[in-house]
Tab-separated table of C-alpha atoms and ligand atoms in Angstrom:
chain	number	residue	atom	x	y	z
N	1	MET	CA	-88.708	6.491	194.368
N	2	ASP	CA	-91.891	8.212	193.175
N	3	SER	CA	-92.761	7.452	189.561
N	4	PRO	CA	-92.934	10.605	187.405
N	5	LEU	CA	-96.414	12.009	186.846
N	6	PRO	CA	-97.837	11.056	183.442
N	7	LYS	CA	-97.537	13.945	181.007
N	8	GLN	CA	-100.788	15.856	180.563
N	9	ALA	CA	-102.229	15.280	177.101
N	10	VAL	CA	-102.278	18.349	174.834
N	11	LEU	CA	-104.429	18.210	171.697
N	12	ARG	CA	-105.087	20.804	169.068
N	13	PHE	CA	-107.329	21.614	166.141
N	14	ALA	CA	-105.429	23.653	163.562
N	15	PRO	CA	-107.605	24.916	160.704
N	16	SER	CA	-106.587	27.319	157.940
N	17	PRO	CA	-108.955	30.267	157.408
N	18	ASN	CA	-108.946	29.946	153.620
N	19	GLY	CA	-112.536	28.735	153.320
N	20	LEU	CA	-115.493	27.559	155.398
N	21	LEU	CA	-115.079	24.589	157.718
N	22	HIS	CA	-116.934	21.508	156.518
N	23	LEU	CA	-118.313	18.398	158.180
N	24	GLY	CA	-114.859	16.753	158.156
N	25	HIS	CA	-113.447	19.641	160.172
N	26	ALA	CA	-116.362	19.322	162.605
N	27	TYR	CA	-115.463	15.658	163.161
N	28	SER	CA	-111.785	16.430	163.677
N	29	ALA	CA	-112.453	19.303	166.074
N	30	LEU	CA	-115.004	17.302	168.115
N	31	LEU	CA	-112.693	14.291	168.248
N	32	ASN	CA	-109.737	16.347	169.514
N	33	TYR	CA	-111.926	18.144	172.023
N	34	GLY	CA	-113.536	14.928	173.271
N	35	LEU	CA	-110.201	13.125	173.618
N	36	ALA	CA	-108.734	16.042	175.565
N	37	ALA	CA	-111.756	16.118	177.891
N	38	ALA	CA	-111.810	12.343	178.418
N	39	ASN	CA	-108.100	12.306	179.291
N	40	GLY	CA	-107.956	15.354	181.543
N	41	GLY	CA	-105.979	17.050	178.787
N	42	ARG	CA	-105.834	20.487	177.207
N	43	PHE	CA	-107.452	21.508	173.931
N	44	LEU	CA	-105.850	24.225	171.811
N	45	LEU	CA	-107.101	25.991	168.723
N	46	ARG	CA	-104.444	27.218	166.323
N	47	ILE	CA	-105.123	29.365	163.281
N	48	GLU	CA	-102.832	28.290	160.420
N	49	ASP	CA	-102.883	31.434	158.317
N	50	ILE	CA	-99.390	31.466	156.819
N	51	ASP	CA	-100.809	31.641	153.297
N	52	ILE	CA	-101.555	35.329	153.608
N	53	ALA	CA	-102.847	35.603	150.032
N	54	ARG	CA	-105.630	33.028	150.565
N	55	CYS	CA	-106.540	33.434	154.249
N	56	ARG	CA	-109.238	35.959	155.173
N	57	PRO	CA	-110.468	37.456	158.458
N	58	GLU	CA	-114.077	36.541	157.655
N	59	TYR	CA	-113.121	32.852	157.419
N	60	GLU	CA	-111.329	33.116	160.763
N	61	GLU	CA	-114.499	34.615	162.295
N	62	ALA	CA	-116.513	31.770	160.752
N	63	ILE	CA	-114.157	29.218	162.389
N	64	TYR	CA	-114.835	30.703	165.845
N	65	ARG	CA	-118.603	30.831	165.156
N	66	ASP	CA	-118.776	27.242	163.868
N	67	LEU	CA	-116.686	25.816	166.720
N	68	ARG	CA	-118.723	27.658	169.339
N	69	TRP	CA	-121.894	26.266	167.770
N	70	LEU	CA	-120.401	22.778	168.052
N	71	GLY	CA	-120.089	23.442	171.795
N	72	LEU	CA	-116.303	23.758	171.947
N	73	ASP	CA	-114.200	26.132	173.957
N	74	TRP	CA	-110.462	26.554	173.844
N	75	GLU	CA	-107.567	28.188	175.606
N	76	GLN	CA	-106.704	31.830	175.019
N	77	PRO	CA	-104.797	33.395	173.426
N	78	VAL	CA	-105.245	31.529	170.169
N	79	ARG	CA	-101.961	31.182	168.303
N	80	ARG	CA	-102.179	32.735	164.850
N	81	GLN	CA	-99.265	31.632	162.716
N	82	SER	CA	-99.112	34.857	160.709
N	83	GLU	CA	-97.986	36.602	163.908
N	84	HIS	CA	-94.930	34.369	164.255
N	85	PHE	CA	-93.096	34.388	160.933
N	86	SER	CA	-89.808	35.361	162.564
N	87	PHE	CA	-89.989	32.226	164.738
N	88	TYR	CA	-90.325	29.962	161.672
N	89	GLN	CA	-87.615	31.890	159.858
N	90	GLN	CA	-85.118	31.244	162.653
N	91	ALA	CA	-85.538	27.523	162.067
N	92	LEU	CA	-85.230	28.051	158.325
N	93	LYS	CA	-81.990	29.965	158.869
N	94	ASP	CA	-80.694	27.096	160.973
N	95	LEU	CA	-81.409	24.642	158.131
N	96	ILE	CA	-79.752	26.989	155.603
N	97	ASP	CA	-76.670	27.433	157.799
N	98	ARG	CA	-76.359	23.649	158.077
N	99	GLY	CA	-76.489	23.263	154.271
N	100	LEU	CA	-79.879	21.509	154.422
N	101	ALA	CA	-81.905	24.157	152.564
N	102	TYR	CA	-81.222	25.991	149.310
N	103	PRO	CA	-82.803	28.829	147.323
N	104	SER	CA	-84.758	27.740	144.239
N	105	PHE	CA	-85.452	30.005	141.292
N	106	LEU	CA	-87.369	27.924	138.721
N	107	SER	CA	-90.835	29.215	137.913
N	108	ARG	CA	-93.855	26.901	137.920
N	109	GLY	CA	-93.846	27.058	134.112
N	110	GLU	CA	-90.182	26.014	133.899
N	111	VAL	CA	-90.842	23.045	136.171
N	112	ARG	CA	-93.896	22.078	134.085
N	113	GLU	CA	-91.755	22.147	130.933
N	114	GLN	CA	-89.131	19.863	132.456
N	115	VAL	CA	-91.781	17.407	133.616
N	116	ALA	CA	-93.506	17.418	130.217
N	117	ALA	CA	-90.210	16.913	128.344
N	118	CYS	CA	-89.271	14.002	130.603
N	119	GLU	CA	-92.670	12.335	130.275
N	120	ALA	CA	-92.720	12.922	126.499
N	121	ALA	CA	-89.431	10.996	126.363
N	122	GLY	CA	-91.212	8.083	128.057
N	123	ARG	CA	-89.619	8.502	131.485
N	124	ALA	CA	-91.713	8.865	134.624
N	125	TRP	CA	-91.139	12.049	136.636
N	126	PRO	CA	-91.236	11.466	140.429
N	127	ARG	CA	-94.485	12.581	142.029
N	128	ASP	CA	-95.199	13.261	145.689
N	129	PRO	CA	-97.882	11.379	147.687
N	130	ASP	CA	-100.439	14.030	146.644
N	131	GLY	CA	-99.613	13.359	142.990
N	132	ALA	CA	-97.784	16.649	142.355
N	133	PRO	CA	-94.480	16.505	140.454
N	134	CYS	CA	-91.456	16.734	142.750
N	135	TYR	CA	-89.230	19.782	142.254
N	136	PRO	CA	-86.128	19.225	140.067
N	137	THR	CA	-83.019	18.741	142.176
N	138	GLU	CA	-80.536	20.560	139.890
N	139	GLU	CA	-80.399	23.731	142.019
N	140	ARG	CA	-79.068	21.859	145.060
N	141	LYS	CA	-75.626	22.364	143.589
N	142	LEU	CA	-76.042	25.961	142.443
N	143	ASP	CA	-72.998	28.008	143.401
N	144	ARG	CA	-73.805	29.832	146.668
N	145	ALA	CA	-72.197	33.089	145.446
N	146	VAL	CA	-74.345	33.037	142.299
N	147	ALA	CA	-77.451	32.345	144.372
N	148	ARG	CA	-76.590	35.212	146.727
N	149	ARG	CA	-76.131	37.568	143.766
N	150	TRP	CA	-79.475	36.585	142.238
N	151	ILE	CA	-81.198	37.131	145.593
N	152	ALA	CA	-79.502	40.544	145.960
N	153	GLU	CA	-80.736	41.417	142.449
N	154	GLY	CA	-84.256	40.724	143.672
N	155	ARG	CA	-84.929	37.481	141.773
N	156	GLN	CA	-88.015	35.667	143.078
N	157	HIS	CA	-87.021	32.568	144.967
N	158	ALA	CA	-88.305	29.993	147.419
N	159	TRP	CA	-86.319	28.017	149.981
N	160	ARG	CA	-86.409	24.248	149.704
N	161	LEU	CA	-85.219	21.372	151.808
N	162	ASP	CA	-82.363	19.450	150.181
N	163	MET	CA	-84.049	16.128	150.834
N	164	ALA	CA	-80.955	14.003	150.228
N	165	ALA	CA	-78.820	16.091	152.602
N	166	ALA	CA	-81.648	16.257	155.157
N	167	ILE	CA	-82.146	12.479	155.184
N	168	ALA	CA	-78.386	11.967	155.572
N	169	ALA	CA	-78.232	14.463	158.467
N	170	ALA	CA	-81.243	12.846	160.154
N	171	GLY	CA	-79.602	9.435	159.666
N	172	ASP	CA	-76.581	10.653	161.646
N	173	ARG	CA	-78.837	11.817	164.469
N	174	LEU	CA	-80.856	8.605	164.478
N	175	ALA	CA	-77.650	6.543	164.708
N	176	GLY	CA	-79.049	3.420	163.101
N	177	ARG	CA	-82.658	3.791	164.270
N	178	ALA	CA	-85.305	3.966	161.534
N	179	LEU	CA	-87.408	7.081	160.992
N	180	THR	CA	-90.908	6.025	162.071
N	181	TRP	CA	-94.012	7.271	163.823
N	182	ASP	CA	-96.667	5.585	165.925
N	183	ASP	CA	-100.184	5.855	164.607
N	184	THR	CA	-103.191	4.801	166.664
N	185	GLY	CA	-105.462	5.608	163.717
N	186	CYS	CA	-104.658	4.538	160.195
N	187	GLY	CA	-103.504	5.687	156.795
N	188	PRO	CA	-105.436	5.595	153.521
N	189	GLN	CA	-104.412	1.952	152.956
N	190	GLY	CA	-105.154	0.928	156.535
N	191	GLN	CA	-101.547	1.393	157.741
N	192	THR	CA	-101.443	1.462	161.527
N	193	GLY	CA	-99.051	0.992	164.464
N	194	SER	CA	-95.377	1.748	163.845
N	195	ILE	CA	-95.150	3.367	160.395
N	196	ALA	CA	-91.915	3.628	158.381
N	197	ALA	CA	-91.574	7.275	157.305
N	198	HIS	CA	-90.638	7.973	153.674
N	199	PRO	CA	-89.950	11.706	153.486
N	200	GLU	CA	-87.988	11.198	150.242
N	201	ARG	CA	-91.304	10.739	148.421
N	202	TRP	CA	-91.940	14.476	148.850
N	203	GLY	CA	-88.757	15.524	147.048
N	204	ASP	CA	-87.211	18.900	147.831
N	205	MET	CA	-90.256	20.333	149.563
N	206	ILE	CA	-90.805	24.000	150.040
N	207	LEU	CA	-89.907	25.720	153.326
N	208	SER	CA	-90.782	29.296	152.419
N	209	ARG	CA	-91.816	31.245	149.352
N	210	PRO	CA	-92.253	34.928	148.549
N	211	ASP	CA	-96.003	34.979	149.280
N	212	ALA	CA	-95.846	32.677	152.345
N	213	PRO	CA	-92.725	33.166	154.463
N	214	SER	CA	-93.102	29.718	156.044
N	215	SER	CA	-94.494	26.456	154.709
N	216	TYR	CA	-97.239	24.346	156.273
N	217	HIS	CA	-94.752	21.563	157.057
N	218	LEU	CA	-92.265	23.811	158.812
N	219	SER	CA	-94.724	25.855	160.855
N	220	VAL	CA	-96.962	22.941	161.896
N	221	THR	CA	-93.958	20.973	163.146
N	222	LEU	CA	-92.468	23.899	165.042
N	223	ASP	CA	-95.777	24.937	166.596
N	224	ASP	CA	-96.744	21.444	167.732
N	225	ALA	CA	-93.416	21.302	169.572
N	226	LEU	CA	-93.612	24.847	170.942
N	227	GLN	CA	-97.154	24.311	172.221
N	228	GLY	CA	-96.260	20.959	173.791
N	229	VAL	CA	-98.765	19.014	171.677
N	230	THR	CA	-98.570	15.377	172.796
N	231	HIS	CA	-101.152	13.910	170.394
N	232	VAL	CA	-101.653	15.005	166.803
N	233	VAL	CA	-105.151	13.903	165.809
N	234	ARG	CA	-106.056	14.837	162.239
N	235	GLY	CA	-107.491	13.541	158.982
N	236	GLN	CA	-106.003	10.754	156.890
N	237	ASP	CA	-105.297	13.261	154.126
N	238	LEU	CA	-102.266	14.364	156.187
N	239	PHE	CA	-101.017	10.826	156.862
N	240	HIS	CA	-98.126	10.958	154.357
N	241	ALA	CA	-97.164	14.505	155.387
N	242	THR	CA	-96.229	13.039	158.783
N	243	ALA	CA	-93.069	11.582	157.204
N	244	VAL	CA	-91.811	15.120	156.565
N	245	HIS	CA	-92.855	16.277	160.042
N	246	ARG	CA	-90.891	13.425	161.608
N	247	LEU	CA	-87.843	14.311	159.509
N	248	LEU	CA	-88.020	17.961	160.618
N	249	GLN	CA	-88.473	16.891	164.254
N	250	VAL	CA	-85.255	14.883	164.100
N	251	LEU	CA	-83.338	17.645	162.293
N	252	LEU	CA	-84.529	20.392	164.642
N	253	ASP	CA	-84.313	18.321	167.809
N	254	LEU	CA	-88.036	18.489	168.573
N	255	PRO	CA	-90.071	15.968	170.586
N	256	GLU	CA	-92.089	13.288	168.801
N	257	PRO	CA	-95.846	13.370	169.503
N	258	SER	CA	-98.200	10.405	169.043
N	259	TYR	CA	-100.280	10.452	165.900
N	260	HIS	CA	-103.833	9.438	165.173
N	261	HIS	CA	-105.000	9.853	161.582
N	262	HIS	CA	-108.740	9.458	161.365
N	263	GLY	CA	-110.949	8.575	158.409
N	264	LEU	CA	-112.481	11.339	156.320
N	265	VAL	CA	-116.092	12.394	156.074
N	266	LEU	CA	-117.012	11.943	152.424
N	267	GLY	CA	-119.537	13.705	150.247
N	268	GLU	CA	-122.613	12.047	148.711
N	269	ASP	CA	-120.429	11.323	145.685
N	270	GLY	CA	-117.954	9.410	147.876
N	271	ARG	CA	-115.291	12.070	147.406
N	272	LYS	CA	-113.334	14.196	149.868
N	273	LEU	CA	-115.204	17.322	151.002
N	274	SER	CA	-113.985	20.679	149.804
N	275	LYS	CA	-114.039	24.020	151.607
N	276	SER	CA	-115.435	25.606	148.474
N	277	ASN	CA	-118.675	23.586	148.603
N	278	ARG	CA	-121.025	25.598	150.837
N	279	ASP	CA	-123.568	22.717	151.041
N	280	THR	CA	-121.313	20.613	153.255
N	281	GLY	CA	-120.114	23.561	155.363
N	282	ILE	CA	-120.884	23.421	159.090
N	283	ALA	CA	-122.852	26.647	158.668
N	284	ALA	CA	-125.120	25.004	156.076
N	285	TYR	CA	-126.127	22.259	158.539
N	286	ARG	CA	-126.728	24.870	161.239
N	287	GLU	CA	-128.898	26.875	158.870
N	288	LYS	CA	-130.850	23.719	157.915
N	289	GLY	CA	-131.819	23.438	161.598
N	290	LEU	CA	-129.634	20.463	162.526
N	291	SER	CA	-128.160	20.373	166.020
N	292	PRO	CA	-124.571	19.325	166.801
N	293	PRO	CA	-125.661	15.844	168.065
N	294	ASP	CA	-127.355	15.279	164.665
N	295	LEU	CA	-123.937	15.491	163.043
N	296	ARG	CA	-122.908	12.256	164.765
N	297	LEU	CA	-125.345	10.380	162.529
N	298	LEU	CA	-123.713	11.916	159.471
N	299	PHE	CA	-120.252	10.893	160.728
N	300	ALA	CA	-121.547	7.368	161.397
N	301	ARG	CA	-122.423	6.997	157.676
N	302	ASP	CA	-118.661	7.001	157.032
N	303	GLY	CA	-117.990	4.709	159.995
N	304	LEU	CA	-116.606	7.574	162.077
N	305	VAL	CA	-117.285	7.540	165.814
N	306	LEU	CA	-116.474	10.069	168.496
N	307	ASP	CA	-116.662	7.885	171.582
N	308	GLY	CA	-114.638	4.991	172.837
N	309	LEU	CA	-111.323	6.047	171.255
N	310	LEU	CA	-108.300	5.915	173.526
N	311	LEU	CA	-105.153	7.978	173.426
N	312	GLY	CA	-102.002	5.957	172.762
W	1	LIG	N1	-103.913	23.534	158.771
W	1	LIG	C1	-104.093	22.227	158.226
W	1	LIG	C2	-105.385	22.180	157.437
W	1	LIG	O1	-106.236	23.031	157.623
W	1	LIG	C3	-104.151	21.132	159.271
W	1	LIG	C4	-102.899	21.000	160.028
W	1	LIG	C5	-102.747	19.748	160.864
W	1	LIG	O2	-103.721	19.290	161.472
W	1	LIG	O3	-101.650	19.256	160.928
W	1	LIG	O4	-105.548	21.283	156.646
């Protein structure tokens, strides 16, 4: 019998147009592009503009300009997440119908007060891997009829994953297997290989809110599956987020890609680059007269290489 053809690799670079791309984005984009080319794979660009309040058309234009300058090309049409809210909302509805998501009404200030009161009493409040306080879990049990009435009255609300219910539902689907992912790169503490996922560390994470009808976690997971992405190659800053993506993949019956989290390009001060610092923007290097190959020397300062990496 003929053996099945190996699946063609599909890689993607998925920036958010809420600022200018910096040197770290250049590394990520070039790495994805190079891996796709070296493996006879496809390279996709996806614009992650669900945060309609912070994303701007001029930043999207700058993304195309910067990537073209780097020498990249990508398939058309480019998927822009803001054009697909109804797709993400179908999945949200599915989670709601299965009792895995609930509406939350506490304001940021009310959450802050609860955290402060708890910490003032000498008890630690749970914090997510980014250091932000997890959302209180008290509204998981809010009477559905009351919640419906508040929504009908127009009270501002977000939808959140009931993490305990979600982990239990995923457990049923996994039937004894652990929730893990395979990483050919590494996490911030050097974690590599088969990684145990701990989505519970994120608490009841947000799935949609009034000013962004889908969350990063929900839309990135759905789009990677829809677009047939086989290898997610992205910065180490998203390493812990992968636990939530794996949980959603199990809950929504989506395929599991391979992951490669790469090291970050750091600033002169040794800290993570920020989109708000124009000096480390790709455009700033272009304007200084550097050429794309010159950037490789800057990546090398942080031990980041573009060649010789293999897809798992
Ligand atoms: N849109 C995300 C960002 O700009 C990246 C998404 C991903 O690579 O998973 O940070």
